[in-house]
mmCIF file of C-alpha atoms in Angstrom:
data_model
loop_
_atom_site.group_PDB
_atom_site.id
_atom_site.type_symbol
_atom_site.label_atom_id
_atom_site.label_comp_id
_atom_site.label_asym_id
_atom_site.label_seq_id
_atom_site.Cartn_x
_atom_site.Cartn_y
_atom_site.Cartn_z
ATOM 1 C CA UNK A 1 5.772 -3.777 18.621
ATOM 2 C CA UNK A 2 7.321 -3.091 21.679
ATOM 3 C CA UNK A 3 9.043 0.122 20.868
ATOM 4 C CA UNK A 4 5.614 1.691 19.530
ATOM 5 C CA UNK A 5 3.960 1.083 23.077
ATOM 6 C CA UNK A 6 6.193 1.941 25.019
ATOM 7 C CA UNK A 7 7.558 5.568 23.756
ATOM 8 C CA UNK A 8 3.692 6.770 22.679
ATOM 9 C CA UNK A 9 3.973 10.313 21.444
ATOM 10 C CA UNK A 10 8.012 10.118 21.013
ATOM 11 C CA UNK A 11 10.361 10.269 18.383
ATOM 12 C CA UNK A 12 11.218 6.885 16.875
ATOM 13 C CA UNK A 13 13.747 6.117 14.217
ATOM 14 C CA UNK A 14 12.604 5.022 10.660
ATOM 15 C CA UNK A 15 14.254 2.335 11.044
ATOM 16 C CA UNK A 16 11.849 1.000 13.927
ATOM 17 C CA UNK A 17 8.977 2.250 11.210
ATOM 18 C CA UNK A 18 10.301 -0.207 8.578
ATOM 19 C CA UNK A 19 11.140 -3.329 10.838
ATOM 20 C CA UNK A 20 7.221 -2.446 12.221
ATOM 21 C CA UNK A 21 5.899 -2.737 8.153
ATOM 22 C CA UNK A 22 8.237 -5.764 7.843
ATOM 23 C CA UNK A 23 6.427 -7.186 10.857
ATOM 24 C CA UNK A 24 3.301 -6.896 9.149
ATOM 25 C CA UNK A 25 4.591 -7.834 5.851
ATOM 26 C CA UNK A 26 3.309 -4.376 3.962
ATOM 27 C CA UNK A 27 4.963 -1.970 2.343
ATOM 28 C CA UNK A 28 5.772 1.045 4.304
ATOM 29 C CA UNK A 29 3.676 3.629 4.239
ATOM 30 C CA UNK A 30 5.381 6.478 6.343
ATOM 31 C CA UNK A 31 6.748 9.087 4.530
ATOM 32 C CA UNK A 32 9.792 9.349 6.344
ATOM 33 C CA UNK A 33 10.566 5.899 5.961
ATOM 34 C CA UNK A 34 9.623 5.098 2.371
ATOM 35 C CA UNK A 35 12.172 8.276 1.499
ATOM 36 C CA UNK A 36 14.594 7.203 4.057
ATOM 37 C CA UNK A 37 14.992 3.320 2.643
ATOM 38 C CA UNK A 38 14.356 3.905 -1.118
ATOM 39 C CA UNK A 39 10.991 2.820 -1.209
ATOM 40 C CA UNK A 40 9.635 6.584 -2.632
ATOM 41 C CA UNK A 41 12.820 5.974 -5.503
ATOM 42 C CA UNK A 42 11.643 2.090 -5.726
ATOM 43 C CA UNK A 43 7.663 2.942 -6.675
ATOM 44 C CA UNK A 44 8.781 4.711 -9.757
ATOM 45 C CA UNK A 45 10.185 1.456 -10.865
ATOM 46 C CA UNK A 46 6.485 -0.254 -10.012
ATOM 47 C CA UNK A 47 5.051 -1.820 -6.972
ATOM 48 C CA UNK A 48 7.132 -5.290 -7.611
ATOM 49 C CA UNK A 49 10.449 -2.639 -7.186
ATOM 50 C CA UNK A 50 8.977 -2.187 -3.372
ATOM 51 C CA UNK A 51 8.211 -5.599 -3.111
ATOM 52 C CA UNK A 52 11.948 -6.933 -3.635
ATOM 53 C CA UNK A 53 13.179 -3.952 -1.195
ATOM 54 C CA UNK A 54 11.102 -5.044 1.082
ATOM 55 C CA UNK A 55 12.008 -8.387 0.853
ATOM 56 C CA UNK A 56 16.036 -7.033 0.917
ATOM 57 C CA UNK A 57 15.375 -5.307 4.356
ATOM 58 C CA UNK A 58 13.521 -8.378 5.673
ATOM 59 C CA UNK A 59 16.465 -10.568 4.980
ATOM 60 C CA UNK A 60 18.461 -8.076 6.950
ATOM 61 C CA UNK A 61 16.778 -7.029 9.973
ATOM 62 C CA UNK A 62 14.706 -10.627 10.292
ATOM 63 C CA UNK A 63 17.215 -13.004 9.069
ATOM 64 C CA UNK A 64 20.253 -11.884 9.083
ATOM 65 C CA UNK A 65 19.853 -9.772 11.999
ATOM 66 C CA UNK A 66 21.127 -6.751 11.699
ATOM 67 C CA UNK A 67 19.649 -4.015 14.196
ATOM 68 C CA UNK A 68 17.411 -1.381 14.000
ATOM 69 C CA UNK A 69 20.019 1.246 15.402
ATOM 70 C CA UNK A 70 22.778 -0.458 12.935
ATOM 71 C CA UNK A 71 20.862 0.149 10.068
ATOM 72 C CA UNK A 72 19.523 3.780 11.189
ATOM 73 C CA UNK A 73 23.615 4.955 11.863
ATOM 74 C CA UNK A 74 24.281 3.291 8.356
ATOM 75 C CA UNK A 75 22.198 5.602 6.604
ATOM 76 C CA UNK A 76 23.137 9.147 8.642
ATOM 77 C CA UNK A 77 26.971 7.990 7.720
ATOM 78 C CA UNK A 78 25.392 7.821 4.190
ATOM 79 C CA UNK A 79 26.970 3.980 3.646
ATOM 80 C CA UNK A 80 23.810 2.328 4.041
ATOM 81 C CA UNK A 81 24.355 0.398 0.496
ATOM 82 C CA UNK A 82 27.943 -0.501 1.456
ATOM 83 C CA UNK A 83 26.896 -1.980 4.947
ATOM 84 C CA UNK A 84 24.171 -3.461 3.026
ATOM 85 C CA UNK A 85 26.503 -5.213 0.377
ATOM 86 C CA UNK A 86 28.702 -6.584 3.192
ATOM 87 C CA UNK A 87 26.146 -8.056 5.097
ATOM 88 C CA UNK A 88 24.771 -9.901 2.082
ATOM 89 C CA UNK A 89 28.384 -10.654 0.317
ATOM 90 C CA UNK A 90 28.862 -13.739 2.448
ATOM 91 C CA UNK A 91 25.468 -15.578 2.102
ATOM 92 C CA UNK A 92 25.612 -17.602 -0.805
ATOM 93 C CA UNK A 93 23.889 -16.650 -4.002
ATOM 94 C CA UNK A 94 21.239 -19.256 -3.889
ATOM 95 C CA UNK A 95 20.148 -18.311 -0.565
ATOM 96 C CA UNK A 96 19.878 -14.629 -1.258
ATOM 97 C CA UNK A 97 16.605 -14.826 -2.836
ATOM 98 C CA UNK A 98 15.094 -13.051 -5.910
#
């Protein structure tokens, strides 16, 4: 991923972590992400929990496009599940997946 080569040895957002694991369809494994996007909160429910989040933020950043940087300021204003909820309200049910 672009981002990874070309900042070696510099501070990257989470964010850029996740989209990366998305990329590579695997669960994060980054501390700092899996806390950051609910995927430390989501293993206590069972790997399938992580799957489905997973699957949420790939619809998001992938699909519906939402950016990196968007989602990072969403979480630091602490609204990341209203932002979240918005995106998603307009796509029809049976196109939202599982």
């Amino acid at each position: 991923m672009h981002t990874f080569r070309c900042r070696p040895g510099q501070s990257i957002k989470t964010a850029y972590h996740l989209l990366r694991a998305i990329a590579q369809d695997e669960i994060p494994t980054d501390q700092e992400t899996r806390r950051d996007y609910g995927f430390t909160r989501a293993a206590a429910l069972g790997w399938y929990a992580e799957c489905y989040l997973l699957g949420l933020y790939k619809g998001l950043l992938v699909i519906l496009r939402v950016s990196p940087d968007d989602l990072h300021r969403w979480r630091l204003e602490g609204r990341l599940v209203e932002h979240i909820k918005s995106v998603y309200e307009p796509v029809p049910p049976e196109c939202r997946g599982e």
